[in-house]
Amino acid sequence: MDTKGTTTDAPPPAPPRPARARLRRLLATGASAFALLATAAAPQGAQASQEGRAAAAGSPVTAADRSRSLTVAVSQSVDSLSPFLAGRLVSTTIHRLVYEYLTNYDVKDARTVPALATEWTSSPDKLTWTYKIRKNSTWSDGKQATAEDAAFTFNKMMTDEGAATANGSFTANFKKVTATDAETLVVELKKPQATMTALDVPIVPKHVWEKVGDFSKFNNDKAFPIVGNGPYIVTEYKPDQYVKLRANETFWRGAPKFDELILKYYKDNDAAVAALRTGEVGFVQNLTPAQAKSLSSAPDIKVNDAPGRRFFALAVNPGAQDRTGRKFGDGHPALLDPRVRRALFAAVDRKAIVDKVYQGHAVEGQGYIPPRFADYHWQPSAAQKIVYDPTAAEKLLLSAGYKKNAEGRRVGKDGKPLEFRILCHATDPNDKAIGKYLQEWWGALGIGLKVQCLDNVTDPWQAGEYDLAFDGYSVNPDPDYVLSIHTCAALPSGPGATGQTDNFICDKQFDDLYARQIVEYDKAKRVGLVKRMQSRLYDTGFMNVMVYPNAVEAYRTDQIKSIKTMPEAAGNIWGQDGYWSWWSAEPAVGDAGDDGGKGGGSGPTLWIIVGIGVLLLAAVGVVVAMRRRTTAEDRE
């Protein structure tokens, strides 16, 4: 769930150049002018090598020490650095940067392209898949990435419930996985599986992860750098603060152009936008309409506004349960009546939400798959569609036995007022704004609504302690995963346990359709089944998609010269189905040195430094004298 904020109007001072920042830093510590000049004038290549060695030795380099460092403001905190547990978008984004998958999605049109696997074939009956693993992928500790790593990853997910927490749906149908040699992975299936070229599972290094004990508790956040084979390597992590990554110089596609990437968490998006204006960060996501409008006229800042891959929905507690059918939580029993659920949804004005909350930076929602994925996008028929109709909502409530009392409050047969709670993300102003509209719309029906805005909605959600909740998910080009999280198999093993389920839905008809689509290789037939699944999900009324928000984000053009969106023609930067944005991002000329970050040479920056150097020699002397005097005065 992403957070947003409002804008500020502070003028954007130019960000300090890295060379000058290092001058000031070294001067402040009393370093010699000769060391200062040597550091500032060091060629990019040599400096990157020194920093790489420092990071590899367990001393991650800070952003201030980098000449080609990019800080990205993020609005979610990391839930886990383990790819077996992580569910939040920020975490899965990190894992796409750190680990290769068997396949990737093309940045232009999201078609399947090679990644760790260079090619793949299936047997005529589609029950055996063979992947050829590339020879030129190495782990960041120098070991070769092989089919053994992929076999270990999948087998662990097949045999360890903890390891299946995040992505277990992909391997639930696997019968046997073997590495016949270092370059050949063979997957045998129980029945055909249509997602075999879209297995969104990070492949981990066997020689590191085979030492892990309890996969359900191991968060991979104690030993750094984290061994990976993607374009970036995690070097440092501070919970609820930042994640630092350095470029993987041995990445088979080529090293990223930014030496360091820092994902910095901002609870308040106002602060993130202010940091973008000052140049403290180079990229900000989840902009509000007001922020986007303000930044669109700011110098050295480009706003990207494109159709997103997310949906924003109302989720209703269907009666939280585990896989054995054991009920838990405290969801309101009135919401188990489909007439009550339909009445609530009929009293939601989606157009008003698009116009007033998102101010046009969203599209009205209906089906579960956003229109960006045109093949799978579904819309209800005119007869099936729940339209904004408060009068119809009133009739539905009356038919369900809920009348208004003398005070205008809706009450049941027991005389108790109808009141609900809705989980709201405290950091998301859209949640809060829509919550106020719901209070108004449902209040007109005599229904009370308590908007519970929390920093942590995960705990009460997993415990089933909610009536309704604001929900959202990013959808992949293949829709299997976001459909699987509503199957009975995705339910948790017990009350409060972590599971793949998004909202505790368990519906036999939906499950039957899911089982049929996963084995269907005919694209047209599978599309039809996926649309029927969305229709069923819509009719059960436990999930109601209100809007499909645009990806509204911005970056500094004096820090980022170019960066790929996905789709390449008009798409998002943050949260892509791949690593294309941050792998492709090119430092702006001047931010990486006046030679555009190519390294070497004696450009204008060096001569400026030399010219300033004479003055710095005197300045160092003054600083040393002042420090001596201060020290003496402190002792007195």
XYZ file of C-alpha atoms in Angstrom:
636
model
C 0.000 0.000 0.000
C 1.603 3.259 -1.084
C 1.668 6.516 0.826
C 1.179 10.012 -0.511
C 1.318 13.578 0.762
C 0.781 17.205 -0.191
C 3.209 19.621 -1.740
C 5.337 22.464 -0.453
C 6.287 25.585 -2.359
C 9.862 26.128 -1.184
C 12.167 27.237 -4.034
C 14.512 24.444 -5.188
C 18.144 25.358 -4.547
C 20.630 23.587 -6.814
C 22.046 20.381 -5.295
C 25.741 20.569 -4.349
C 28.082 18.854 -6.770
C 29.699 15.739 -5.325
C 33.225 17.114 -5.771
C 32.361 20.256 -3.808
C 30.592 18.219 -1.136
C 33.740 16.165 -0.640
C 35.818 19.352 -0.422
C 33.649 20.745 2.337
C 33.561 17.429 4.179
C 37.305 16.888 4.136
C 37.940 20.515 5.046
C 35.610 20.228 8.037
C 37.569 17.247 9.339
C 40.898 19.027 8.990
C 42.194 16.838 6.144
C 45.215 18.038 4.254
C 44.547 19.980 1.082
C 46.643 17.490 -0.860
C 44.476 14.557 0.237
C 41.416 16.659 -0.446
C 42.513 17.419 -3.987
C 43.477 13.824 -4.646
C 40.083 12.559 -3.520
C 38.118 15.164 -5.445
C 40.095 14.641 -8.646
C 40.220 10.829 -8.510
C 39.046 9.182 -11.762
C 35.581 7.678 -11.558
C 36.778 4.167 -12.300
C 39.438 4.159 -9.614
C 37.091 5.644 -7.071
C 34.353 3.108 -7.855
C 36.893 0.301 -7.431
C 37.990 1.648 -4.056
C 34.375 1.957 -2.918
C 33.546 -1.515 -4.184
C 36.412 -2.972 -2.171
C 35.303 -1.042 0.897
C 31.735 -2.326 0.579
C 32.929 -5.875 -0.008
C 35.030 -5.608 3.133
C 31.908 -4.850 5.144
C 32.184 -1.051 5.214
C 29.373 0.177 2.932
C 30.059 3.531 1.316
C 27.648 6.302 2.207
C 25.890 8.449 -0.374
C 28.147 11.391 0.411
C 31.197 9.371 -0.633
C 29.792 8.587 -4.056
C 30.185 10.603 -7.227
C 27.405 8.641 -8.930
C 24.911 7.996 -6.155
C 21.151 8.258 -6.528
C 18.715 8.505 -3.617
C 15.139 7.392 -4.238
C 12.375 8.373 -1.826
C 10.054 5.476 -1.028
C 6.742 5.536 0.805
C 6.778 2.015 2.222
C 9.057 0.472 4.806
C 10.594 -2.894 3.991
C 8.680 -5.851 5.416
C 11.475 -8.366 4.731
C 14.707 -8.653 2.781
C 13.985 -12.349 2.374
C 12.456 -13.022 -1.057
C 10.626 -15.965 0.526
C 8.664 -13.670 2.871
C 8.398 -10.220 1.307
C 5.070 -8.966 0.033
C 5.334 -5.181 -0.111
C 6.138 -3.462 -3.387
C 9.287 -1.803 -2.048
C 10.629 -5.187 -0.947
C 9.842 -7.009 -4.181
C 11.405 -4.099 -6.084
C 14.613 -4.637 -4.120
C 14.548 -8.353 -4.854
C 14.177 -7.706 -8.586
C 17.362 -5.634 -8.343
C 19.276 -8.188 -6.277
C 18.256 -11.576 -7.698
C 17.656 -12.818 -11.217
C 14.451 -14.681 -12.089
C 14.385 -17.434 -14.712
C 12.680 -15.028 -17.109
C 11.984 -11.320 -17.282
C 9.474 -9.052 -19.003
C 10.501 -6.902 -21.967
C 10.536 -3.212 -21.126
C 8.698 -2.325 -24.340
C 5.701 -4.635 -24.292
C 6.069 -6.985 -21.265
C 6.600 -10.094 -23.407
C 8.696 -12.829 -21.815
C 12.455 -12.474 -22.377
C 15.486 -14.427 -21.097
C 16.988 -13.690 -17.695
C 18.827 -16.362 -15.699
C 17.444 -18.841 -18.233
C 18.506 -18.281 -21.827
C 15.909 -20.590 -23.347
C 13.207 -23.060 -22.358
C 11.290 -25.938 -23.898
C 8.397 -28.140 -22.831
C 7.486 -31.742 -23.503
C 4.501 -32.359 -25.843
C 2.230 -32.981 -22.847
C 3.440 -29.757 -21.159
C 4.331 -31.673 -18.002
C 8.116 -31.326 -18.245
C 9.893 -27.996 -18.714
C 13.615 -27.667 -19.367
C 15.467 -24.394 -18.838
C 19.008 -23.653 -20.003
C 20.817 -21.568 -17.391
C 23.195 -18.925 -18.690
C 26.916 -19.411 -18.251
C 27.777 -15.764 -17.628
C 25.841 -15.079 -14.419
C 27.900 -15.017 -11.232
C 26.987 -14.349 -7.621
C 28.478 -11.246 -6.091
C 30.836 -13.366 -3.978
C 32.401 -14.713 -7.173
C 30.700 -18.107 -7.385
C 28.953 -19.210 -10.569
C 25.144 -19.114 -10.645
C 23.913 -22.540 -11.790
C 20.863 -24.704 -12.198
C 21.563 -26.023 -8.688
C 20.622 -22.612 -7.286
C 17.288 -22.620 -9.110
C 16.562 -26.221 -8.113
C 17.344 -25.406 -4.480
C 15.061 -22.353 -4.539
C 12.084 -24.225 -5.943
C 12.589 -27.372 -3.864
C 12.797 -25.319 -0.685
C 9.484 -23.657 -1.575
C 7.954 -27.074 -2.290
C 9.032 -28.651 1.004
C 9.153 -25.771 3.507
C 5.949 -23.930 4.315
C 7.918 -20.926 5.535
C 9.766 -20.667 2.233
C 6.441 -20.774 0.376
C 5.018 -17.773 2.228
C 5.408 -15.154 -0.502
C 5.393 -17.087 -3.774
C 4.206 -20.598 -2.981
C 1.453 -20.532 -5.602
C 4.063 -20.783 -8.345
C 5.385 -24.137 -7.101
C 2.185 -25.707 -5.705
C 1.806 -27.740 -8.902
C 5.482 -28.765 -9.129
C 6.095 -32.504 -8.859
C 9.891 -32.632 -9.065
C 12.694 -30.166 -9.763
C 16.219 -31.268 -10.636
C 19.446 -29.812 -11.961
C 20.717 -32.430 -14.411
C 23.891 -30.384 -14.820
C 25.124 -26.879 -14.050
C 23.306 -25.409 -17.042
C 20.112 -27.489 -17.159
C 17.068 -27.175 -14.904
C 14.191 -29.624 -15.294
C 10.770 -29.011 -13.735
C 8.203 -31.814 -13.729
C 4.593 -30.829 -13.141
C 1.595 -32.658 -11.702
C -0.539 -31.093 -14.431
C 0.073 -28.430 -17.103
C 0.780 -24.917 -15.820
C 0.369 -21.829 -17.976
C 2.743 -19.675 -15.923
C 5.952 -21.581 -16.666
C 7.406 -18.640 -18.604
C 6.257 -16.169 -15.942
C 7.564 -17.627 -12.680
C 8.052 -14.455 -10.639
C 10.344 -16.132 -8.136
C 13.778 -14.708 -7.210
C 16.459 -17.391 -7.532
C 18.773 -17.404 -4.492
C 22.332 -18.757 -4.082
C 22.191 -22.288 -2.669
C 25.564 -22.037 -0.922
C 24.247 -19.126 1.165
C 20.628 -20.080 1.798
C 21.171 -23.761 2.551
C 22.583 -22.586 5.889
C 19.289 -20.915 6.869
C 17.278 -22.670 9.554
C 13.740 -21.328 9.926
C 12.691 -19.726 6.635
C 9.536 -18.341 8.233
C 11.580 -16.107 10.537
C 14.797 -15.410 8.613
C 14.609 -11.843 7.268
C 18.033 -11.755 5.583
C 18.863 -8.452 7.271
C 21.884 -9.166 9.464
C 24.846 -9.981 7.169
C 25.960 -7.554 4.455
C 26.609 -7.314 1.607
C 23.793 -9.669 0.607
C 24.940 -12.133 -2.039
C 23.007 -11.680 -5.280
C 23.413 -11.791 -9.042
C 21.196 -8.912 -10.141
C 22.197 -5.391 -11.177
C 22.573 -4.180 -7.569
C 23.842 -5.606 -4.269
C 22.375 -4.644 -0.877
C 25.177 -3.300 1.323
C 23.349 -1.747 4.265
C 19.867 -1.616 5.766
C 18.306 0.376 8.591
C 14.664 -0.587 9.286
C 12.205 2.215 8.523
C 15.101 4.385 7.320
C 16.926 3.233 4.203
C 18.370 0.456 2.068
C 21.708 1.003 0.343
C 22.688 -0.874 -2.782
C 25.867 -0.736 -4.871
C 26.210 -1.543 -8.526
C 27.071 -5.134 -9.354
C 30.069 -4.767 -11.651
C 29.761 -8.401 -12.782
C 26.078 -8.286 -13.749
C 25.768 -10.117 -17.060
C 23.772 -7.361 -18.784
C 26.365 -4.814 -17.702
C 26.700 -2.774 -14.529
C 24.180 -0.002 -13.813
C 25.413 3.513 -14.553
C 24.761 4.715 -11.002
C 27.386 3.322 -8.617
C 25.043 3.446 -5.652
C 21.282 3.401 -5.178
C 19.739 4.432 -1.855
C 16.079 3.779 -1.111
C 15.199 6.227 1.640
C 11.929 5.813 3.543
C 9.745 8.869 4.091
C 6.698 8.442 6.276
C 5.518 11.881 5.144
C 5.495 12.440 1.386
C 5.581 16.207 1.961
C 9.081 15.712 3.332
C 9.996 13.547 0.336
C 8.837 16.232 -2.090
C 10.774 18.876 -0.164
C 13.855 16.650 -0.403
C 13.354 16.379 -4.166
C 13.223 20.157 -4.458
C 16.509 20.586 -2.592
C 18.217 17.740 -4.431
C 18.549 15.542 -1.346
C 16.729 12.849 -3.308
C 16.571 12.358 -7.053
C 13.207 10.581 -7.358
C 9.838 10.633 -5.578
C 6.843 8.357 -6.160
C 3.137 8.466 -5.275
C 2.629 12.169 -5.814
C -0.692 13.767 -4.985
C -2.310 15.879 -7.719
C -1.283 19.057 -5.880
C 2.314 17.885 -5.613
C 2.440 16.877 -9.268
C 1.040 20.235 -10.358
C 3.506 22.163 -8.222
C 6.509 20.125 -9.353
C 5.578 20.299 -13.037
C 6.746 23.923 -13.152
C 9.805 23.464 -10.927
C 13.224 23.772 -12.577
C 15.270 20.587 -13.138
C 12.303 18.352 -12.261
C 10.304 16.124 -14.610
C 6.905 14.710 -13.627
C 5.920 11.331 -15.038
C 2.179 10.658 -15.125
C 1.256 7.344 -16.749
C -1.338 4.573 -16.518
C -0.421 2.431 -13.509
C -0.403 -1.304 -12.842
C -2.243 -1.012 -9.533
C -5.829 -1.130 -8.380
C -7.297 0.564 -5.307
C -10.167 -1.280 -3.672
C -12.467 -1.690 -0.705
C -11.892 -5.052 0.935
C -14.559 -6.586 3.176
C -13.702 -9.098 5.893
C -15.454 -12.278 4.669
C -14.989 -13.981 8.013
C -11.282 -14.593 8.541
C -10.346 -18.275 8.566
C -7.365 -20.574 8.219
C -6.940 -23.521 5.858
C -8.767 -25.877 8.206
C -11.828 -23.623 8.197
C -11.227 -22.381 11.744
C -12.680 -18.892 12.136
C -10.918 -16.060 13.921
C -10.943 -12.275 14.100
C -13.857 -9.970 14.801
C -15.304 -8.964 11.436
C -18.800 -7.508 11.567
C -21.411 -10.261 10.968
C -23.672 -7.890 9.011
C -21.096 -7.863 6.210
C -21.623 -11.576 5.618
C -24.960 -10.596 4.036
C -24.358 -9.887 0.309
C -27.188 -7.335 0.333
C -25.354 -5.235 2.915
C -22.112 -5.403 0.956
C -23.853 -4.456 -2.263
C -25.620 -1.566 -0.513
C -22.296 -0.162 0.687
C -20.778 -0.380 -2.798
C -23.866 1.181 -4.386
C -23.292 4.169 -2.112
C -19.730 4.765 -3.402
C -19.401 7.457 -6.074
C -16.343 6.346 -8.046
C -16.490 9.338 -10.376
C -16.305 11.690 -7.418
C -13.254 9.805 -6.121
C -11.520 10.134 -9.507
C -12.451 13.792 -9.878
C -12.096 15.076 -6.319
C -9.478 12.855 -4.678
C -7.268 11.902 -7.633
C -8.227 14.987 -9.680
C -8.209 13.011 -12.903
C -4.998 11.047 -12.230
C -6.923 7.748 -12.089
C -9.570 5.743 -13.940
C -12.816 4.437 -12.480
C -12.422 0.856 -11.325
C -14.571 -2.186 -12.031
C -12.678 -5.378 -12.779
C -9.742 -6.691 -10.809
C -7.119 -6.361 -13.593
C -6.253 -2.753 -14.586
C -6.941 -1.626 -18.185
C -3.181 -1.403 -18.765
C -3.317 -5.187 -19.247
C -5.892 -4.976 -21.999
C -6.133 -8.704 -22.753
C -7.200 -9.621 -19.221
C -9.097 -6.452 -18.282
C -12.766 -7.146 -17.524
C -15.794 -4.922 -17.049
C -19.207 -5.971 -15.737
C -22.223 -5.967 -18.005
C -24.807 -3.233 -17.620
C -27.091 -5.571 -15.679
C -24.281 -6.775 -13.431
C -22.643 -3.436 -12.720
C -23.073 -1.828 -9.304
C -23.667 1.849 -10.076
C -23.778 4.772 -7.684
C -27.397 4.672 -6.502
C -28.117 5.622 -2.854
C -31.817 4.877 -3.354
C -31.025 1.304 -4.409
C -28.681 1.017 -1.433
C -31.519 2.085 0.875
C -33.789 -0.635 -0.521
C -31.109 -3.299 -0.147
C -30.591 -2.409 3.507
C -34.310 -2.529 4.189
C -34.586 -5.954 2.530
C -31.726 -7.121 4.756
C -33.683 -6.031 7.847
C -31.895 -2.779 8.664
C -34.242 0.152 9.239
C -33.646 3.703 10.399
C -34.653 4.586 13.959
C -36.013 7.915 15.168
C -32.493 9.318 15.266
C -31.883 8.390 11.635
C -29.450 5.614 12.494
C -29.617 2.281 10.724
C -30.386 -0.538 13.180
C -30.811 -4.278 12.941
C -33.516 -6.477 14.386
C -31.624 -6.464 17.682
C -31.879 -2.682 17.797
C -28.109 -2.177 17.605
C -26.853 0.607 15.305
C -25.026 -0.521 12.168
C -21.451 0.708 12.557
C -18.302 -0.441 10.802
C -14.546 0.044 11.066
C -12.256 0.518 8.086
C -8.478 0.066 8.163
C -6.682 3.103 6.771
C -2.976 3.674 6.120
C -1.944 6.637 8.259
C 0.649 7.709 5.703
C -1.764 7.747 2.760
C -3.818 10.930 2.320
C -5.964 9.190 -0.314
C -7.107 6.673 2.286
C -8.026 9.508 4.618
C -9.782 11.572 1.933
C -11.823 8.645 0.647
C -12.589 7.644 4.227
C -14.244 11.033 4.772
C -16.358 10.598 1.655
C -17.436 7.136 2.806
C -18.428 8.554 6.181
C -20.570 11.109 4.358
C -22.130 8.712 1.817
C -22.756 5.877 4.236
C -23.769 8.292 6.972
C -26.627 9.437 4.724
C -27.822 5.818 4.851
C -27.672 5.893 8.656
C -24.503 3.782 8.841
C -21.644 4.774 11.126
C -18.024 4.411 9.974
C -14.896 4.650 12.094
C -11.807 5.311 9.959
C -8.883 3.655 11.751
C -5.714 5.168 10.313
C -2.711 3.184 11.555
C 1.005 3.144 10.842
C 0.822 -0.637 10.845
C -2.283 -2.167 9.271
C -0.620 -5.556 8.728
C -1.098 -6.901 12.251
C -4.859 -6.295 12.596
C -5.349 -7.384 8.978
C -3.609 -10.729 9.510
C -5.504 -11.190 12.752
C -8.813 -10.638 10.949
C -9.575 -7.733 13.259
C -11.257 -5.396 10.784
C -14.595 -4.907 9.045
C -13.371 -3.202 5.884
C -9.976 -2.064 4.632
C -8.444 0.025 1.888
C -6.613 -2.432 -0.324
C -4.317 -2.210 -3.330
C -2.043 -4.447 -5.374
C 0.355 -4.181 -8.275
C -0.602 -6.555 -11.079
C 1.971 -8.435 -13.172
C 1.691 -8.985 -16.942
C 0.556 -12.518 -16.133
C -2.393 -12.179 -13.718
C -1.973 -15.557 -12.020
C -0.402 -14.287 -8.803
C -3.004 -11.631 -7.925
C -5.717 -14.175 -8.623
C -4.049 -16.859 -6.525
C -4.138 -14.710 -3.386
C -7.920 -15.144 -3.294
C -7.916 -18.953 -3.408
C -8.553 -21.238 -0.455
C -4.978 -22.542 -0.745
C -3.691 -19.050 0.052
C -5.297 -18.991 3.502
C -2.910 -18.959 6.490
C -2.019 -22.133 8.349
C -3.465 -20.716 11.556
C -4.865 -17.557 13.193
C -2.428 -14.682 12.865
C -0.004 -16.682 10.716
C 1.446 -15.131 7.579
C -0.143 -16.432 4.411
C -0.454 -15.493 0.761
C -4.097 -14.552 1.168
C -4.997 -10.924 0.641
C -8.427 -10.945 2.231
C -9.305 -14.465 3.518
C -11.565 -15.193 0.548
C -12.314 -18.880 -0.029
C -14.890 -19.562 -2.734
C -15.248 -22.941 -4.462
C -16.469 -21.501 -7.751
C -13.540 -19.083 -7.891
C -11.119 -21.907 -7.029
C -12.529 -24.117 -9.790
C -12.015 -21.354 -12.347
C -8.505 -20.731 -11.037
C -7.629 -24.410 -11.428
C -8.859 -24.335 -15.028
C -7.028 -21.180 -16.090
C -3.674 -22.298 -14.685
C -3.592 -25.346 -16.996
C -4.937 -23.579 -20.088
C -2.283 -22.818 -22.720
C -4.693 -21.484 -25.322
C -4.441 -17.715 -24.765
C -7.994 -16.888 -25.830
C -9.491 -19.596 -23.634
C -7.362 -18.587 -20.672
C -8.362 -14.948 -21.074
C -11.992 -16.033 -20.966
C -11.448 -17.963 -17.738
C -9.575 -15.076 -16.096
C -12.429 -12.735 -16.933
C -14.925 -15.187 -15.456
C -12.820 -15.228 -12.274
C -13.005 -11.454 -12.070
C -16.743 -11.620 -12.624
C -17.086 -14.095 -9.772
C -14.901 -11.993 -7.486
C -17.039 -8.976 -8.327
C -20.297 -10.810 -7.604
C -19.203 -12.210 -4.241
C -18.745 -8.608 -3.126
C -15.777 -9.040 -0.801
C -13.536 -6.977 -3.099
C -14.718 -3.818 -4.803
C -12.235 -2.011 -7.046
C -12.866 1.730 -6.863
C -10.110 3.164 -9.102
C -6.963 2.382 -11.050
C -4.524 5.120 -9.969
C -1.992 6.552 -12.383
C 1.700 6.254 -11.613
C 2.483 9.864 -10.700
C 6.158 10.386 -9.900
C 8.978 12.855 -10.468
C 12.751 12.970 -10.768
C 15.501 15.556 -10.965
C 16.841 15.989 -14.481
C 20.090 17.401 -13.101
C 20.663 14.051 -11.397
C 19.032 11.625 -13.839
C 19.755 12.256 -17.502
C 17.541 9.433 -18.760
C 15.581 6.497 -17.355
C 13.343 3.830 -18.910
C 9.642 3.638 -18.159
C 7.651 0.424 -18.521
C 6.015 0.201 -20.989
C 8.772 2.151 -22.638
C 6.405 4.370 -24.622
C 4.377 5.618 -21.638
C 4.721 3.736 -18.399
C 5.815 3.840 -14.784
C 9.288 4.145 -13.307
C 8.734 2.870 -9.783
C 7.545 -0.698 -9.202
C 8.198 -2.116 -12.657
C 7.887 -5.761 -13.695
C 11.660 -5.933 -13.846
C 14.727 -3.840 -13.020
C 14.782 -1.693 -16.152
C 14.357 1.750 -14.556
C 17.228 1.678 -12.080
C 19.463 -0.483 -14.262
C 19.042 1.936 -17.197
C 19.126 5.208 -15.242
C 21.904 7.425 -16.560
C 23.513 10.136 -14.388
C 23.149 13.673 -15.676
C 26.256 15.449 -16.960
C 27.716 17.298 -14.012
C 26.186 15.012 -11.392
C 28.658 12.284 -12.258
C 31.452 14.696 -13.134
C 31.596 17.043 -16.109
C 32.618 14.211 -18.398
C 29.185 12.663 -17.924
C 30.430 9.981 -15.578
C 32.714 8.356 -18.160
C 35.712 8.539 -15.850
C 39.249 9.778 -16.378
C 40.387 13.005 -17.985
C 41.004 16.396 -16.474
C 37.764 18.253 -17.075
C 36.753 21.708 -15.816
C 35.958 20.337 -12.352
C 39.593 19.405 -11.761
C 40.879 22.849 -12.759
C 38.307 24.544 -10.555
C 39.476 22.352 -7.683
C 43.112 23.204 -8.342
C 42.254 26.893 -8.419
C 40.380 26.607 -5.166
C 43.102 24.460 -3.642
C 45.404 27.385 -2.927
C 42.694 29.067 -0.904
C 41.925 25.817 0.882
C 45.515 25.481 2.107
C 45.066 28.693 4.023
C 41.585 27.721 5.107
C 42.824 24.438 6.577
C 45.285 26.361 8.694
C 42.539 28.615 9.971
C 40.321 25.652 10.812
C 43.138 23.882 12.678
C 43.866 27.024 14.676
C 40.200 27.477 15.528
C 39.912 23.856 16.635
C 42.950 24.223 18.905
C 41.476 27.322 20.462
C 38.065 25.679 20.915
C 39.633 22.637 22.520
C 41.551 24.829 24.951
C 38.460 26.785 25.863
C 36.498 23.554 26.385
C 39.081 22.356 28.860
C 38.860 25.590 30.814
